XYZ file of C-alpha atoms in Angstrom:
245
model
C -36.998 44.173 26.739
C -40.078 45.127 29.160
C -41.376 47.306 26.423
C -41.362 44.460 23.593
C -43.154 42.426 26.235
C -46.045 45.049 26.527
C -46.216 45.430 22.823
C -46.409 41.432 22.395
C -49.053 41.539 25.101
C -51.200 44.099 23.411
C -50.767 42.302 20.141
C -51.714 39.191 21.625
C -54.896 40.801 23.289
C -56.132 42.413 19.827
C -55.650 39.248 17.884
C -57.541 37.251 20.574
C -60.613 39.584 20.520
C -60.402 39.483 16.746
C -61.001 35.813 17.008
C -64.072 36.310 19.376
C -65.455 39.098 17.422
C -64.797 37.575 14.143
C -67.928 35.685 14.642
C -70.313 37.088 16.572
C -68.204 37.130 19.691
C -67.684 33.505 19.828
C -64.413 31.562 19.320
C -64.025 28.316 17.600
C -62.452 26.956 20.498
C -65.892 25.754 21.856
C -66.159 23.324 24.738
C -69.920 22.550 24.819
C -72.656 21.524 22.661
C -74.316 25.203 23.559
C -70.979 26.817 22.665
C -70.481 24.923 19.371
C -74.011 25.876 18.425
C -73.553 29.599 19.011
C -70.026 29.500 17.242
C -71.893 27.842 14.212
C -74.711 30.411 13.819
C -72.485 32.986 14.209
C -70.153 31.751 11.734
C -72.741 31.374 9.118
C -73.971 34.786 9.553
C -70.270 36.046 9.025
C -70.136 33.940 5.783
C -73.228 34.416 4.163
C -74.602 37.464 5.595
C -78.008 35.967 6.913
C -79.590 34.531 10.240
C -79.775 30.756 10.683
C -81.481 28.621 13.085
C -80.389 25.108 14.262
C -82.893 22.357 13.115
C -80.937 19.419 14.478
C -77.837 18.719 16.514
C -76.888 15.699 14.861
C -74.075 14.896 16.821
C -71.763 16.727 19.292
C -68.304 15.025 20.517
C -65.428 15.690 22.744
C -62.629 13.477 21.766
C -59.670 12.262 24.429
C -57.154 14.184 22.349
C -58.973 17.542 23.182
C -60.803 17.748 19.687
C -64.479 18.725 20.032
C -66.698 18.812 17.092
C -70.232 19.366 16.007
C -72.568 18.158 13.381
C -75.718 20.070 12.869
C -78.689 20.825 10.424
C -79.454 24.577 9.991
C -81.987 26.418 7.905
C -82.268 30.074 6.769
C -84.525 32.297 8.762
C -85.558 34.166 5.921
C -86.485 30.802 3.776
C -86.589 27.730 6.161
C -86.614 25.385 2.952
C -83.004 26.388 2.487
C -81.257 23.956 4.868
C -77.601 22.638 5.160
C -75.494 20.217 7.076
C -72.573 22.082 8.832
C -69.405 20.567 10.639
C -67.379 22.503 13.027
C -64.265 21.584 14.893
C -62.817 23.273 17.965
C -59.495 23.471 15.533
C -61.277 26.143 13.237
C -62.195 23.802 10.509
C -65.914 24.539 9.524
C -67.631 23.056 6.527
C -71.053 23.558 4.938
C -73.154 23.065 2.022
C -75.243 26.186 2.008
C -73.178 27.761 -0.923
C -75.323 25.591 -3.386
C -78.320 28.106 -2.922
C -75.942 30.770 -5.062
C -76.367 28.456 -8.079
C -79.235 25.960 -7.458
C -81.676 27.639 -9.561
C -79.421 27.807 -12.653
C -78.391 24.157 -11.850
C -81.670 23.249 -11.849
C -82.505 24.972 -15.299
C -79.872 23.002 -16.768
C -80.714 19.563 -15.236
C -84.515 19.953 -16.116
C -84.436 19.488 -19.914
C -82.730 15.975 -19.519
C -86.088 14.820 -18.327
C -88.592 16.530 -20.124
C -90.430 15.500 -23.544
C -89.879 11.801 -22.553
C -92.937 9.948 -23.093
C -91.738 6.823 -20.619
C -90.732 9.445 -17.700
C -94.157 9.711 -15.870
C -92.901 11.939 -13.166
C -89.578 13.369 -11.889
C -88.335 15.194 -8.725
C -84.770 17.139 -8.572
C -83.143 18.646 -5.534
C -80.046 20.395 -5.910
C -77.864 19.888 -2.762
C -74.390 21.169 -1.693
C -71.246 19.233 -0.254
C -70.058 20.258 2.986
C -66.962 21.923 2.072
C -64.277 24.334 3.491
C -64.510 26.179 -0.028
C -65.406 30.008 0.481
C -68.098 30.772 -2.157
C -69.722 34.358 -2.303
C -72.071 33.857 -5.291
C -70.019 36.258 -7.495
C -68.458 33.490 -8.979
C -69.987 32.169 -12.261
C -72.273 28.954 -12.367
C -69.446 27.592 -14.774
C -66.705 27.802 -12.089
C -69.035 26.348 -9.487
C -69.962 23.375 -11.664
C -66.206 22.783 -12.523
C -65.447 22.471 -8.852
C -68.364 19.863 -8.405
C -69.160 20.631 -4.802
C -72.963 19.767 -5.248
C -75.023 16.984 -6.482
C -78.619 16.902 -7.767
C -80.651 14.407 -6.201
C -83.186 12.721 -8.654
C -86.089 10.640 -8.519
C -87.513 9.357 -11.699
C -90.806 7.434 -12.143
C -91.204 5.425 -14.903
C -94.415 3.843 -16.485
C -95.697 0.528 -14.782
C -95.816 -2.483 -16.437
C -92.594 -3.156 -18.692
C -90.152 -5.929 -18.765
C -86.773 -5.367 -17.045
C -85.174 -5.192 -20.683
C -87.401 -2.222 -21.626
C -86.739 -0.351 -18.551
C -83.111 -1.137 -18.899
C -83.258 0.460 -22.679
C -85.116 3.655 -21.046
C -82.589 4.123 -18.016
C -79.686 3.568 -20.873
C -80.979 6.540 -22.720
C -81.609 8.718 -19.523
C -77.811 7.678 -18.552
C -76.293 8.435 -21.660
C -77.702 12.038 -21.689
C -76.529 12.255 -18.103
C -73.157 11.554 -18.851
C -73.005 14.014 -21.763
C -74.325 16.599 -19.517
C -71.354 16.481 -16.959
C -73.383 17.722 -14.274
C -73.388 15.792 -10.612
C -76.178 13.394 -10.578
C -77.702 11.053 -7.848
C -80.103 9.018 -9.888
C -83.127 6.666 -8.198
C -85.594 5.191 -10.652
C -88.932 3.936 -9.774
C -91.990 2.212 -11.394
C -94.123 3.712 -8.391
C -93.715 5.465 -5.348
C -92.372 2.756 -3.339
C -90.694 0.252 -6.278
C -87.175 1.157 -6.956
C -85.571 -0.531 -9.440
C -82.380 1.083 -10.359
C -80.128 3.740 -8.708
C -76.548 5.120 -9.532
C -74.163 7.494 -8.025
C -72.085 10.031 -9.768
C -68.893 7.924 -9.988
C -71.172 5.099 -11.752
C -72.550 7.039 -14.344
C -69.641 5.995 -16.958
C -71.494 2.643 -18.119
C -74.708 3.277 -19.354
C -74.725 -0.006 -21.094
C -77.952 -1.898 -21.116
C -76.259 -5.351 -19.667
C -74.479 -3.331 -16.790
C -78.146 -1.596 -16.093
C -79.870 -4.985 -15.880
C -77.178 -6.371 -13.468
C -77.610 -3.038 -11.153
C -81.484 -3.883 -11.263
C -81.047 -7.240 -10.222
C -78.884 -6.079 -7.231
C -81.258 -3.558 -6.404
C -84.165 -6.413 -6.320
C -82.112 -8.742 -4.458
C -81.495 -5.903 -1.840
C -85.467 -4.906 -1.664
C -86.111 -8.828 -1.229
C -83.614 -8.792 1.671
C -85.138 -5.891 3.508
C -88.651 -7.195 2.890
C -87.530 -10.761 4.305
C -85.977 -8.652 7.347
C -89.053 -6.856 7.843
C -91.195 -10.345 7.798
C -88.570 -11.821 10.482
C -88.816 -8.696 12.510
C -92.538 -8.721 12.495
C -92.786 -12.420 13.417
C -90.480 -12.185 16.417
C -92.273 -9.390 17.577
C -95.536 -11.551 17.367
C -93.676 -14.374 19.132
C -92.603 -12.019 21.713
C -96.179 -11.164 22.583
C -97.493 -14.636 22.744
């Protein structure tokens, strides 16, 4: 019996060391923001075999039930433009979106032709972003496998030529949306007539209705929302001026 206890004690010690050394010496059982940040950086290094830095601690919280969690924005030391949101709990749950950089170039190549050679598109911007997930990607999977999992989205800003009617814009947007639906890629779409004037947006689950009438309704919703924001800004400005008086 005593021998069994000794053996079990040794096994427990080895497992404990394994948990600590598996991520650069930091356990997922963190009890402070500093410990959590060290764990995140060690876990990312272990997962992607590169160094990272913390750009921003979005939130760290210790729940009453003993659950501690942290949400941070990180960037690659090698390429600071490659960033990701990371969410970690002291239960071992770890989610990040850095996996997208294995496939972002290929995804952008697939998306770009949808917005080229269209005279009514003045400009466009694409940014491929990864969803924060627990999936273990290593870059050896094919881009087809990655696309099928749909753990990414393409943030897309489209700038149309100014000076057209709502109906004309709706026709142009309908044409764009039809091709997006057929591509089966995951897009978040925002459409502008200039740098500040957004006239339409569509989330991935809304792309299945590229009908002109539906688009016109959505454009009206966007316009109403913009007017509400402008009214609020004006109200806030008036109140600030009144407070000064």
